[in-house]
Every structure is written in structure tokens, then in C-alpha cells.
Amino acid sequence: MSNLVITGGSRLCGIIEVPGAKNAVLPVLAATLLNKGTSILENCPELDDVTTMLEILGALGCGIRREGSRIEVDASRLTASSIPEALARKMRSSIIILGALLARCGEVHVSYPGGCEIGLRPIDMHLKALSQMGAQIDGINDGILCCRAEKLTGCEILLDYPSVGATENIMLAASMAEGETIIRNAAKEPEIDDLQAFLRKLGVQVSGAGTGVIRIQGTREIKAEPVHRIIPDRIVAGTYLAAAAATGGSLVVTGVIYDHIGSVLYCLKRCGCRIKNYSGNVIALESNGNLTALDLVRTSPYPGFPTDMQPQMVALLSKCRGTSVVVETVFENRFRYTEQLMKLGADISVQGRTAIIRGVDKLKAAQLEARDLRGGAALVIGALAAEGTSSISGVNYIDRGYERMEKVLSSIGADIKRVET
Ligand code: UD1
């Protein structure tokens, strides 16, 4: 166990390079299960969730090689169709394996997935779609989900909500189903586009990612040697930009895709930050630390403001002059971290899915506890902008989404260290 010890007040200035996206690499790793050849992935972030996913693939019989940000998965022979319980519970994204494994093996046993404590996070849409494709779902007995399908058949699926995970699961199952699958009201996140790009390298005919209607023509036999570079992590980029904004800093992020964080940059500009974009993949932010509140920020599916940036934005707004209103529409329980921000002196009241943030002049150091990934990132931003030395426990949550955060932040002038407890 470790704590982050942060002495606030330093302006964050410098250059950082954004790593590959956690939420893109996980479904692409699941997709490697479809391939009876070896898949090579580049720009993979070195995160605990990626390690857990590789452990799951290993337990299913895949050969894995990992060297820095390069991962090779040889799924030519699978020896199991059960995801070990301890691994599945560690990570909600283990459910992403369902569609691919079912397509490849005709059978899956997986315990009900774990993940961050930010809401109920049901998987009803995933299961409904797979049963429409012909899977038999034997319910959740003792927390174990059993799915069987002698044959998956392509069909038309209308999602009640553009769920990212459900869209990915259906794309994976449909890749090996008989005939065409059409997903309507599909998620439009850039990570869906990245999955489509990888599936195409596997030889799957898939189109429409980013438009809300995705068409997949299934193919029984997939054997390819794809080399695929994972897209940059838009949430990591947004988090460090928000941290620089909160500290009155000046930050350049490289290796990012401008449009992927357009909604976040829009809000940062409206707060008063100066933002420049060079050649679509370098973004420079300058903040004088004297920022103003935002009347309304509503999270929504892409290209709206991402729920995964909501806590970090609230941390920034807690020091912006005036009153801001933030409405969370994606997850029902995503304001728990605000209690911790209030320990720093933030003035936030939460009613249901709405947070009202009255900007304060100063935040003051406190002992804080991270209880979920992005809430934890918000506490880091709060502590960086506060006077005095704060300590944050629950760093394991933060490590799920940020590679060596203390090293990155130190390199741009933060006074931060990891202390083993
Ligand atoms: C993914 C991201 C997560 C991000 C979220 C929304 C990964 C690994 N995680 O999560 O970081 O916060 O997208 O951008 O990519 N829902 C149902 N039934 C279902 C599925 C979802 O009701 O079967 C609900 C969820 O409870 C939630 C909403 O739909 O309220 C959005 O969830 P979804 O888009 O599926 O998020 P994830 O794929 O879990």
C-alpha cells in the first residue's frame, strides 16, 4: 500500500507525452482472442488493469509477451473458457471478454465483474444483445455467469443507451457470427473507432464506428498477423491539462488527438485558459490561475463532456471564481469524491446527479482517501492546487488509470512523492 504526499502551490510547467488509452487497449486485447494468429499491439499503457487482462488471456491459454509498451498475444490455441474469479472481480472490463470468448469457444463462465464504485454498472444490455444473437444465458448463479452458443447469428440490435462496453462486446461477438450484425444507437467514443481499426486488421468487415450505426459482417475463421498502435489516452491528457490549469501553469501535451478532447478543451477555454493546438496532436495550455466558473457542464456520451473527466473538472472548478453547476448523466453515483475535496475546503453541494460548486480563493491541505480512479485523480488536482502538504491514500485506484503519476507530475514541477505505508 502507498500514499501520495503532495505539497501544493507549484505551477505545473513543461511537456508531457500522453500514453496509450486504457479504455482502448482493453477491448483490443479482448479482440486478440478472435485471432488464431499472433497480434502485436504498440503504445499499450503500463497499468494494473492491462496486467490483469493479460493474466486473464494467459489463463485462457494465450501466449503473452510484453516488453514496455509492446504486447504480443498468441491466441492460436485456447485451453479454457472460464475466466478465473479472482481476476474477473479485479476488473469490470473482464466482461468485454464475454463476446469474443463466446464467439471463439461457444461457452464462457465468468464471475460478475468488479470495477470502480461509481454506480450499479449493470450488464443487462450486453446480455440482451448476446441472447438476440443466439446465446443462452444461464443466469447468474452464485455470482457466476454461464453463456453458451453453438452458433452466433448476426442480427439487428438497438441499444437503449449508447453503452461503450455493450457496443464493444457486440462488435466482438458479431465478428465471428454468421451473417451481418447492425448495432443502432452504438457508442461513438474514439475507443470504438480504435476497436474497429483493429478488427479490420483481423480481416473483419466492419464499418460505421463513430456514427452511431455499426455494421459487422461475421467471419468464421480469423487468422491474421496484425500490428496495431493504440490511440492516445484522452482522459489522461485531460487530467494533466486540468491539473496545469488549476495550478496556474503552462503545459504542452504531445501525442494527443485534439478532437478526442474537444469538449474538455472547450470547458478549459471557457474557464479562461489559453489553448493552442499544433498540427492536431500537440496541445499547449496556459493558465494565469485566475479562472472563472462554468454555468453548466453536463456529462454525456461522446462527443459530449466525458464522465471520466467530471471529477477532475469539479476539482478545478472548486478554485474558479463564481458558481458552477455540474450534472452527471452517465453514472448515478459519481460524486462521492466531493466529500474528500471538501476536506480541502472546497465548497460543493451535491443533490442527486447535480453538484453546485462555489469557487473558493484557497484550498488547504488535508488527509484524503481515493475511492475510485477518476475521483482519485480529482483529489490529486485539489492537493496540487492547495496550500500545504496533503496525503492521499487509496493510490491503487489511481494506478488503475495513470502510469507512474507521481513521476509525470514531478517532471513538470509538482512536489509529489509516493510513500510506502
Ligand atoms: C466505459 C469506460 C468508462 C467510462 C464509460 C462511459 C472502459 C473500460 N470503461 O465503461 O471508463 O466511464 O465507458 O464513458 O471503456 N449500462 C446499463 N446496462 C448495461 C451497460 C451499461 O445500464 O448493460 C449503463 C451504466 O450503468 C452506465 C451507462 O450505461 O450508467 C454507461 O455505461 P457504459 O457506456 O457501458 O460504460 P462502460 O463500458 O462500463
Coordinates of C-alpha atoms and ligand atoms in Angstrom, one line a residue, residues 22-23 26 92-93 118 120-126 161-166 168 189 307-308 330-332 334 374, ligand 1:
K22 CA -6.6 2.2 -21.1
N23 CA -10.1 2.1 -22.5
L26 CA -8.6 -3.4 -23.0
R92 CA -15.1 -4.7 -14.7
S93 CA -13.7 -4.8 -18.2
I118 CA -19.3 4.7 -9.2
L120 CA -24.6 0.0 -10.2
R121 CA -23.0 -0.7 -13.6
P122 CA -25.4 -3.4 -14.8
I123 CA -24.6 -5.6 -17.8
D124 CA -28.2 -6.2 -19.0
M125 CA -27.6 -4.6 -22.4
H126 CA -24.6 -6.9 -23.0
Y161 CA -28.4 3.7 -24.4
P162 CA -25.1 4.0 -26.3
S163 CA -23.1 1.9 -23.8
V164 CA -19.4 1.7 -24.6
G165 CA -18.9 -1.8 -23.2
A166 CA -22.1 -3.3 -24.8
E168 CA -17.7 -3.4 -27.9
E189 CA -16.4 7.0 -28.4
T307 CA -18.0 11.4 -17.4
D308 CA -14.4 10.2 -16.8
V330 CA -23.9 8.8 -17.2
F331 CA -23.3 7.1 -13.8
E332 CA -25.7 7.6 -10.9
R334 CA -20.2 9.6 -9.3
R374 CA -11.1 9.5 -11.6
Ligands
UD1_1 C1 -16.7 2.7 -20.3 C2 -15.4 3.1 -19.8 C3 -15.5 4.0 -18.6 C4 -16.4 5.2 -18.9 C5 -17.7 4.7 -19.5 C6 -18.6 5.9 -20.0 C7 -14.0 1.2 -20.3 C8 -13.1 0.1 -19.8 N1 -14.6 2.0 -19.4 O1 -17.4 2.0 -19.2 O2 -14.2 4.5 -18.2 O3 -16.7 5.9 -17.7 O4 -17.5 3.9 -20.7 O5 -17.9 6.6 -21.0 O6 -14.0 1.5 -21.5 N2 -25.4 0.5 -18.5 C9 -26.5 -0.3 -18.3 N3 -26.6 -1.6 -18.8 C10 -25.6 -2.1 -19.5 C11 -24.4 -1.4 -19.7 C12 -24.3 -0.1 -19.2 O7 -27.5 0.2 -17.7 O8 -25.7 -3.3 -19.9 C13 -25.3 1.8 -18.0 C14 -24.2 2.0 -17.0 O9 -24.7 1.6 -15.7 C15 -23.9 3.5 -17.1 C16 -24.1 3.8 -18.6 O10 -24.9 2.7 -19.1 O11 -24.9 4.2 -16.3 C17 -22.9 3.9 -19.4 O12 -22.1 2.7 -19.2 P1 -21.1 2.2 -20.4 O13 -21.1 3.1 -21.5 O14 -21.5 0.8 -20.6 O15 -19.7 2.2 -19.6 P2 -18.6 1.1 -19.5 O16 -18.5 0.4 -20.8 O17 -18.9 0.3 -18.3

